[in-house]
Amino acid sequence: MVHYILADNQELTRAGLEAIIRNDRDAEILHASNKARLVQLLIANEYATVVIDYRLFDFVDDENFLVVVERFQMASWVLICDELTDSHIRKLVYSSQNISIVFKDSPLSNIRDAISAATRRSRYICQRATEILLSREQNDTTVQRLTLTEVEIVRAIAQGKTTKEIAAERFSSIHTINTHRKNIFRKLNVNTAHEAVKYALRAGLVDTEDFYI
């Protein structure tokens, strides 16, 4: 039995997704109308496939959504939205391997493929999202995914915070934060905090208003 959680507050979209999913006779479809209900269902069904338009939910921002994704790492996520900016796509793709992306105006076959891939615990990025990613990263061969913790640390660095301040905020040791910094530099193939933040800006991991250095 495959458990699907539909987390989309548009009735027409939800009905269409149900019709697609019901082709799987072993499917059980659950519904979430807000973040609290989604979390409740995920606690009971940690391996569920979640089909979600989180921008129609009561998530404060992308980071708030990613915190839930990070918490339920056994779940597979299919993000289906009307529109996403290139920075949003990069942030989501680089933050978790469990998120697939497809647009609501994508061909029906793409939506089916995205849901099918997620149930197999594979990632699916539709062609349009892929083109957006490649348009900015085609000359960058050093892209490696940062963890959510590493993204948060890069953001803190961009805000001009010292290693000691970051450690205090995260209730971690300075040694732990330094280890994270080394891992970030290695993944991004950079040598300084300034270069790391510049990369994060290009990748959409850091908003321009966060940039301090």
CSV table of C-alpha atoms in Angstrom, one decimal:
chain,number,residue,atom,x,y,z
A,1,MET,CA,0.0,0.0,0.0
A,2,VAL,CA,1.4,3.4,-1.1
A,3,HIS,CA,0.2,6.3,1.1
A,4,TYR,CA,-0.2,9.6,-0.8
A,5,ILE,CA,-0.8,12.9,1.0
A,6,LEU,CA,-2.4,15.6,-1.1
A,7,ALA,CA,-1.6,19.0,0.2
A,8,ASP,CA,-3.1,21.4,-2.2
A,9,ASN,CA,-5.9,23.8,-1.4
A,10,GLN,CA,-7.1,24.2,-5.0
A,11,GLU,CA,-10.1,21.9,-5.4
A,12,LEU,CA,-9.7,21.5,-9.2
A,13,THR,CA,-6.0,20.6,-8.8
A,14,ARG,CA,-6.7,18.2,-6.0
A,15,ALA,CA,-9.4,16.4,-8.0
A,16,GLY,CA,-7.1,16.0,-10.9
A,17,LEU,CA,-4.3,14.7,-8.8
A,18,GLU,CA,-6.7,12.2,-7.2
A,19,ALA,CA,-7.7,10.9,-10.6
A,20,ILE,CA,-4.1,10.4,-11.5
A,21,ILE,CA,-3.2,8.6,-8.3
A,22,ARG,CA,-6.3,6.4,-8.3
A,23,ASN,CA,-4.8,4.5,-11.3
A,24,ASP,CA,-2.6,2.9,-8.7
A,25,ARG,CA,-4.9,0.3,-7.1
A,26,ASP,CA,-2.7,0.0,-4.0
A,27,ALA,CA,-3.0,3.7,-3.3
A,28,GLU,CA,-4.4,5.3,-0.1
A,29,ILE,CA,-5.0,9.0,-0.5
A,30,LEU,CA,-4.9,11.3,2.5
A,31,HIS,CA,-5.7,15.0,2.6
A,32,ALA,CA,-4.0,17.8,4.4
A,33,SER,CA,-5.4,21.4,4.4
A,34,ASN,CA,-2.7,23.0,6.5
A,35,LYS,CA,0.8,22.5,7.8
A,36,ALA,CA,-0.3,21.1,11.2
A,37,ARG,CA,-2.5,18.4,9.5
A,38,LEU,CA,0.4,17.6,7.1
A,39,VAL,CA,2.8,17.0,10.0
A,40,GLN,CA,0.2,14.9,11.8
A,41,LEU,CA,-0.2,12.7,8.7
A,42,LEU,CA,3.5,12.4,8.2
A,43,ILE,CA,4.1,11.3,11.8
A,44,ALA,CA,1.7,8.4,11.1
A,45,ASN,CA,2.9,7.7,7.5
A,46,GLU,CA,6.6,8.6,7.4
A,47,TYR,CA,7.2,6.9,4.0
A,48,ALA,CA,4.3,8.7,2.3
A,49,THR,CA,4.5,10.4,-1.0
A,50,VAL,CA,3.5,14.1,-0.5
A,51,VAL,CA,2.1,16.0,-3.5
A,52,ILE,CA,2.1,19.6,-2.4
A,53,ASP,CA,1.8,23.2,-3.4
A,54,TYR,CA,3.3,24.6,-0.3
A,55,ARG,CA,2.8,28.2,-1.4
A,56,LEU,CA,-0.9,27.7,-0.9
A,57,PHE,CA,-0.4,26.5,2.6
A,58,ASP,CA,0.4,28.3,5.9
A,59,PHE,CA,4.2,28.0,5.5
A,60,VAL,CA,5.9,31.2,6.3
A,61,ASP,CA,8.5,30.9,3.6
A,62,ASP,CA,10.7,28.4,1.8
A,63,GLU,CA,12.9,27.7,4.8
A,64,ASN,CA,9.8,26.9,6.9
A,65,PHE,CA,8.8,24.3,4.2
A,66,LEU,CA,12.3,22.9,4.1
A,67,VAL,CA,12.4,22.4,7.9
A,68,VAL,CA,9.4,20.0,7.5
A,69,VAL,CA,11.1,18.2,4.6
A,70,GLU,CA,14.3,17.8,6.7
A,71,ARG,CA,12.3,16.5,9.6
A,72,PHE,CA,10.5,13.8,7.5
A,73,GLN,CA,13.4,12.5,5.5
A,74,MET,CA,11.7,9.2,4.7
A,75,ALA,CA,8.9,10.9,2.8
A,76,SER,CA,9.1,11.7,-0.9
A,77,TRP,CA,7.9,15.2,-2.0
A,78,VAL,CA,6.4,16.3,-5.3
A,79,LEU,CA,6.2,20.0,-5.5
A,80,ILE,CA,3.6,21.1,-8.0
A,81,CYS,CA,3.2,24.9,-8.4
A,82,ASP,CA,1.8,27.5,-10.8
A,83,GLU,CA,5.2,29.3,-10.9
A,84,LEU,CA,8.5,29.3,-9.2
A,85,THR,CA,11.4,31.7,-9.7
A,86,ASP,CA,14.9,30.4,-10.5
A,87,SER,CA,16.1,31.3,-7.0
A,88,HIS,CA,13.3,29.3,-5.4
A,89,ILE,CA,14.0,26.3,-7.6
A,90,ARG,CA,17.7,26.3,-6.8
A,91,LYS,CA,17.0,26.6,-3.1
A,92,LEU,CA,14.7,23.7,-3.1
A,93,VAL,CA,16.8,21.4,-5.4
A,94,TYR,CA,20.0,22.1,-3.6
A,95,SER,CA,18.5,21.7,-0.1
A,96,SER,CA,17.1,18.2,-0.5
A,97,GLN,CA,17.3,15.2,-2.7
A,98,ASN,CA,13.8,14.2,-1.8
A,99,ILE,CA,12.0,17.0,-3.7
A,100,SER,CA,10.7,16.6,-7.2
A,101,ILE,CA,9.4,19.6,-9.1
A,102,VAL,CA,6.7,19.9,-11.8
A,103,PHE,CA,4.5,22.8,-12.8
A,104,LYS,CA,0.7,22.7,-12.8
A,105,ASP,CA,0.6,23.6,-16.5
A,106,SER,CA,3.1,20.8,-17.4
A,107,PRO,CA,1.9,18.0,-19.7
A,108,LEU,CA,-0.2,15.4,-17.9
A,109,SER,CA,2.5,12.8,-18.7
A,110,ASN,CA,5.1,14.9,-16.8
A,111,ILE,CA,2.9,15.1,-13.7
A,112,ARG,CA,2.3,11.3,-13.8
A,113,ASP,CA,6.0,10.7,-14.2
A,114,ALA,CA,6.9,13.0,-11.3
A,115,ILE,CA,4.4,11.2,-8.9
A,116,SER,CA,5.6,7.8,-10.2
A,117,ALA,CA,9.3,8.7,-9.6
A,118,ALA,CA,8.6,9.9,-6.1
A,119,THR,CA,6.9,6.6,-5.2
A,120,ARG,CA,10.0,4.8,-6.3
A,121,ARG,CA,12.0,7.3,-4.1
A,122,SER,CA,13.6,8.9,-7.2
A,123,ARG,CA,13.8,12.6,-8.0
A,124,TYR,CA,12.0,14.1,-11.0
A,125,ILE,CA,12.7,17.6,-12.2
A,126,CYS,CA,10.5,18.6,-15.2
A,127,GLN,CA,12.2,20.0,-18.3
A,128,ARG,CA,11.1,23.6,-17.6
A,129,ALA,CA,12.7,23.6,-14.1
A,130,THR,CA,15.8,21.8,-15.5
A,131,GLU,CA,16.2,24.5,-18.1
A,132,ILE,CA,16.0,27.2,-15.5
A,133,LEU,CA,18.6,25.5,-13.4
A,134,LEU,CA,21.0,25.0,-16.4
A,135,SER,CA,20.6,28.5,-17.6
A,136,ARG,CA,22.6,29.8,-14.6
A,137,GLU,CA,24.7,26.8,-13.8
A,138,GLN,CA,25.9,25.7,-17.3
A,139,ASN,CA,29.4,26.9,-16.7
A,140,ASP,CA,29.6,25.7,-13.1
A,141,THR,CA,30.8,22.1,-12.7
A,142,THR,CA,31.4,22.2,-9.0
A,143,VAL,CA,27.8,22.2,-7.8
A,144,GLN,CA,27.3,20.0,-4.8
A,145,ARG,CA,24.3,20.0,-2.6
A,146,LEU,CA,24.5,21.7,0.7
A,147,THR,CA,22.6,20.4,3.7
A,148,LEU,CA,19.9,22.6,5.3
A,149,THR,CA,22.3,23.2,8.2
A,150,GLU,CA,25.1,24.3,5.8
A,151,VAL,CA,22.7,26.6,4.0
A,152,GLU,CA,21.7,28.2,7.3
A,153,ILE,CA,25.4,28.7,8.1
A,154,VAL,CA,26.2,30.3,4.8
A,155,ARG,CA,23.3,32.7,5.4
A,156,ALA,CA,24.6,33.5,8.8
A,157,ILE,CA,28.1,34.2,7.3
A,158,ALA,CA,26.4,36.4,4.7
A,159,GLN,CA,24.9,38.4,7.5
A,160,GLY,CA,28.4,39.1,8.9
A,161,LYS,CA,28.2,36.8,11.9
A,162,THR,CA,31.3,35.4,13.3
A,163,THR,CA,32.0,31.7,13.9
A,164,LYS,CA,31.5,32.3,17.7
A,165,GLU,CA,28.2,34.0,17.1
A,166,ILE,CA,26.9,31.3,14.8
A,167,ALA,CA,28.0,28.6,17.3
A,168,ALA,CA,26.1,30.4,20.2
A,169,GLU,CA,23.0,30.8,18.1
A,170,ARG,CA,23.0,27.1,17.1
A,171,PHE,CA,24.0,25.9,20.6
A,172,SER,CA,27.0,24.2,18.9
A,173,SER,CA,30.7,24.3,19.5
A,174,ILE,CA,33.1,26.5,17.6
A,175,HIS,CA,34.8,23.3,16.4
A,176,THR,CA,31.5,22.0,14.9
A,177,ILE,CA,30.8,25.3,13.0
A,178,ASN,CA,34.4,25.3,11.7
A,179,THR,CA,33.9,21.7,10.4
A,180,HIS,CA,30.7,22.9,8.7
A,181,ARG,CA,32.6,25.8,7.1
A,182,LYS,CA,35.3,23.4,5.8
A,183,ASN,CA,32.6,21.2,4.3
A,184,ILE,CA,30.9,24.1,2.7
A,185,PHE,CA,34.1,25.4,1.2
A,186,ARG,CA,35.0,21.9,-0.1
A,187,LYS,CA,31.5,21.4,-1.7
A,188,LEU,CA,31.5,24.8,-3.4
A,189,ASN,CA,35.2,24.6,-4.3
A,190,VAL,CA,36.0,27.9,-2.8
A,191,ASN,CA,38.6,29.1,-0.3
A,192,THR,CA,37.1,32.1,1.5
A,193,ALA,CA,33.8,33.0,3.2
A,194,HIS,CA,33.3,35.8,0.6
A,195,GLU,CA,33.6,33.3,-2.3
A,196,ALA,CA,31.1,31.0,-0.6
A,197,VAL,CA,28.6,33.7,-0.1
A,198,LYS,CA,29.0,34.9,-3.7
A,199,TYR,CA,28.3,31.3,-4.9
A,200,ALA,CA,25.3,31.1,-2.6
A,201,LEU,CA,23.9,34.3,-4.0
A,202,ARG,CA,24.2,33.0,-7.6
A,203,ALA,CA,22.5,29.7,-6.5
A,204,GLY,CA,19.6,31.5,-4.8
A,205,LEU,CA,20.6,30.1,-1.4
A,206,VAL,CA,21.1,33.6,0.1
A,207,ASP,CA,18.8,36.5,-0.5
A,208,THR,CA,20.5,39.8,-1.5
A,209,GLU,CA,19.1,41.5,1.6
A,210,ASP,CA,21.0,39.0,3.7
A,211,PHE,CA,24.3,39.9,2.1
A,212,TYR,CA,26.7,41.8,4.4
A,213,ILE,CA,30.3,41.1,3.4
